[in-house]
Amino acid sequence: VRLYARKGRIPLALPKSHSTPLILIGAGTGLAPLRSLIQARAMRSAQSGVPGAVHLFYGAQKSDVDFLYGEDLSQLAATCAHVHVHTVFSRDT
């Protein structure tokens, strides 16, 4: 099995200011990196007391198949007033 790895060109990191809003867009792409940013922002906000708004816009075909971290993100949005999750699924009935 051959495996090729390459370091990404753009680092994925939170802004230095805790209050800078994040707008994250996952349109049919992997959600794990975005989820990690949301979790890091929520933890940083809890420690500093400075709520930084996070808006995740996520789209895919089916919620039951494609929204793998749906429960985690819904729980984060329910417990952190500054986290907002906006979803759309094109094949849900």
PDB file of C-alpha atoms in Angstrom:
ATOM      1  CA  VAL A   1       0.000   0.000   0.000  1.00  0.00           C
ATOM      2  CA  ARG A   2       1.472   3.304  -1.034  1.00  0.00           C
ATOM      3  CA  LEU A   3       0.725   6.387   0.975  1.00  0.00           C
ATOM      4  CA  TYR A   4       1.616   9.915   0.059  1.00  0.00           C
ATOM      5  CA  ALA A   5       1.357  12.751   2.542  1.00  0.00           C
ATOM      6  CA  ARG A   6       1.939  16.403   1.983  1.00  0.00           C
ATOM      7  CA  LYS A   7       1.895  19.285   4.418  1.00  0.00           C
ATOM      8  CA  GLY A   8      -0.898  21.748   3.755  1.00  0.00           C
ATOM      9  CA  ARG A   9      -0.016  25.236   2.630  1.00  0.00           C
ATOM     10  CA  ILE A  10      -2.527  27.123   4.734  1.00  0.00           C
ATOM     11  CA  PRO A  11      -2.538  26.469   8.490  1.00  0.00           C
ATOM     12  CA  LEU A  12      -5.926  25.907  10.058  1.00  0.00           C
ATOM     13  CA  ALA A  13      -5.940  27.982  13.225  1.00  0.00           C
ATOM     14  CA  LEU A  14      -8.134  30.307  15.244  1.00  0.00           C
ATOM     15  CA  PRO A  15      -7.634  34.068  14.986  1.00  0.00           C
ATOM     16  CA  LYS A  16      -5.587  35.621  17.803  1.00  0.00           C
ATOM     17  CA  SER A  17      -8.462  37.788  19.001  1.00  0.00           C
ATOM     18  CA  HIS A  18     -11.063  35.815  20.961  1.00  0.00           C
ATOM     19  CA  SER A  19     -13.841  38.113  19.796  1.00  0.00           C
ATOM     20  CA  THR A  20     -13.217  37.780  16.044  1.00  0.00           C
ATOM     21  CA  PRO A  21     -16.267  35.996  14.590  1.00  0.00           C
ATOM     22  CA  LEU A  22     -15.740  32.764  12.662  1.00  0.00           C
ATOM     23  CA  ILE A  23     -17.730  31.926   9.558  1.00  0.00           C
ATOM     24  CA  LEU A  24     -17.124  28.303   8.608  1.00  0.00           C
ATOM     25  CA  ILE A  25     -18.517  26.811   5.403  1.00  0.00           C
ATOM     26  CA  GLY A  26     -18.624  23.080   4.740  1.00  0.00           C
ATOM     27  CA  ALA A  27     -20.452  22.539   1.468  1.00  0.00           C
ATOM     28  CA  GLY A  28     -20.157  18.821   0.912  1.00  0.00           C
ATOM     29  CA  THR A  29     -16.668  18.717   2.387  1.00  0.00           C
ATOM     30  CA  GLY A  30     -15.207  17.118   5.482  1.00  0.00           C
ATOM     31  CA  LEU A  31     -16.641  18.459   8.711  1.00  0.00           C
ATOM     32  CA  ALA A  32     -13.964  17.242  11.161  1.00  0.00           C
ATOM     33  CA  PRO A  33     -11.548  20.200  10.765  1.00  0.00           C
ATOM     34  CA  LEU A  34     -14.400  22.677  11.163  1.00  0.00           C
ATOM     35  CA  ARG A  35     -15.681  20.800  14.199  1.00  0.00           C
ATOM     36  CA  SER A  36     -12.251  21.033  15.812  1.00  0.00           C
ATOM     37  CA  LEU A  37     -12.204  24.808  15.291  1.00  0.00           C
ATOM     38  CA  ILE A  38     -15.660  25.123  16.876  1.00  0.00           C
ATOM     39  CA  GLN A  39     -14.601  23.022  19.866  1.00  0.00           C
ATOM     40  CA  ALA A  40     -11.377  25.018  20.285  1.00  0.00           C
ATOM     41  CA  ARG A  41     -13.282  28.316  20.116  1.00  0.00           C
ATOM     42  CA  ALA A  42     -15.846  27.112  22.666  1.00  0.00           C
ATOM     43  CA  MET A  43     -13.078  26.006  25.030  1.00  0.00           C
ATOM     44  CA  ARG A  44     -11.150  29.257  24.554  1.00  0.00           C
ATOM     45  CA  SER A  45     -14.315  31.303  25.160  1.00  0.00           C
ATOM     46  CA  ALA A  46     -15.075  29.368  28.347  1.00  0.00           C
ATOM     47  CA  GLN A  47     -11.552  30.016  29.650  1.00  0.00           C
ATOM     48  CA  SER A  48     -11.326  33.694  28.712  1.00  0.00           C
ATOM     49  CA  GLY A  49     -14.934  34.703  29.255  1.00  0.00           C
ATOM     50  CA  VAL A  50     -14.934  36.432  25.845  1.00  0.00           C
ATOM     51  CA  PRO A  51     -17.597  34.914  23.604  1.00  0.00           C
ATOM     52  CA  GLY A  52     -16.505  34.775  19.991  1.00  0.00           C
ATOM     53  CA  ALA A  53     -19.346  34.077  17.578  1.00  0.00           C
ATOM     54  CA  VAL A  54     -19.120  30.994  15.392  1.00  0.00           C
ATOM     55  CA  HIS A  55     -21.416  30.381  12.420  1.00  0.00           C
ATOM     56  CA  LEU A  56     -21.146  27.005  10.706  1.00  0.00           C
ATOM     57  CA  PHE A  57     -22.897  26.683   7.357  1.00  0.00           C
ATOM     58  CA  TYR A  58     -23.052  23.042   6.316  1.00  0.00           C
ATOM     59  CA  GLY A  59     -24.697  21.459   3.313  1.00  0.00           C
ATOM     60  CA  ALA A  60     -24.863  17.890   2.075  1.00  0.00           C
ATOM     61  CA  GLN A  61     -27.323  15.442   0.551  1.00  0.00           C
ATOM     62  CA  LYS A  62     -28.810  13.514   3.483  1.00  0.00           C
ATOM     63  CA  SER A  63     -28.751  14.453   7.144  1.00  0.00           C
ATOM     64  CA  ASP A  64     -28.883  10.876   8.448  1.00  0.00           C
ATOM     65  CA  VAL A  65     -25.896   9.797   6.318  1.00  0.00           C
ATOM     66  CA  ASP A  66     -23.785  12.925   5.814  1.00  0.00           C
ATOM     67  CA  PHE A  67     -24.130  14.862   9.079  1.00  0.00           C
ATOM     68  CA  LEU A  68     -21.821  12.623  11.105  1.00  0.00           C
ATOM     69  CA  TYR A  69     -21.202  15.080  13.947  1.00  0.00           C
ATOM     70  CA  GLY A  70     -24.764  16.390  14.056  1.00  0.00           C
ATOM     71  CA  GLU A  71     -25.421  15.449  17.680  1.00  0.00           C
ATOM     72  CA  ASP A  72     -22.118  16.914  18.886  1.00  0.00           C
ATOM     73  CA  LEU A  73     -22.665  20.170  17.024  1.00  0.00           C
ATOM     74  CA  SER A  74     -26.282  20.465  18.164  1.00  0.00           C
ATOM     75  CA  GLN A  75     -25.165  19.965  21.762  1.00  0.00           C
ATOM     76  CA  LEU A  76     -22.436  22.616  21.374  1.00  0.00           C
ATOM     77  CA  ALA A  77     -24.941  25.056  19.887  1.00  0.00           C
ATOM     78  CA  ALA A  78     -27.376  24.375  22.738  1.00  0.00           C
ATOM     79  CA  THR A  79     -24.791  24.923  25.476  1.00  0.00           C
ATOM     80  CA  CYS A  80     -22.796  27.777  23.891  1.00  0.00           C
ATOM     81  CA  ALA A  81     -24.941  30.774  22.970  1.00  0.00           C
ATOM     82  CA  HIS A  82     -22.292  32.050  20.549  1.00  0.00           C
ATOM     83  CA  VAL A  83     -22.227  28.866  18.406  1.00  0.00           C
ATOM     84  CA  HIS A  84     -24.748  28.772  15.543  1.00  0.00           C
ATOM     85  CA  VAL A  85     -25.162  25.799  13.209  1.00  0.00           C
ATOM     86  CA  HIS A  86     -26.988  26.372   9.896  1.00  0.00           C
ATOM     87  CA  THR A  87     -27.668  23.272   7.788  1.00  0.00           C
ATOM     88  CA  VAL A  88     -29.291  22.381   4.503  1.00  0.00           C
ATOM     89  CA  PHE A  89     -29.736  18.907   3.017  1.00  0.00           C
ATOM     90  CA  SER A  90     -30.760  18.561  -0.623  1.00  0.00           C
ATOM     91  CA  ARG A  91     -32.096  14.978  -0.558  1.00  0.00           C
ATOM     92  CA  ASP A  92     -34.041  14.951   2.727  1.00  0.00           C
ATOM     93  CA  THR A  93     -37.779  14.636   2.309  1.00  0.00           C
TER      94      THR A  93
END
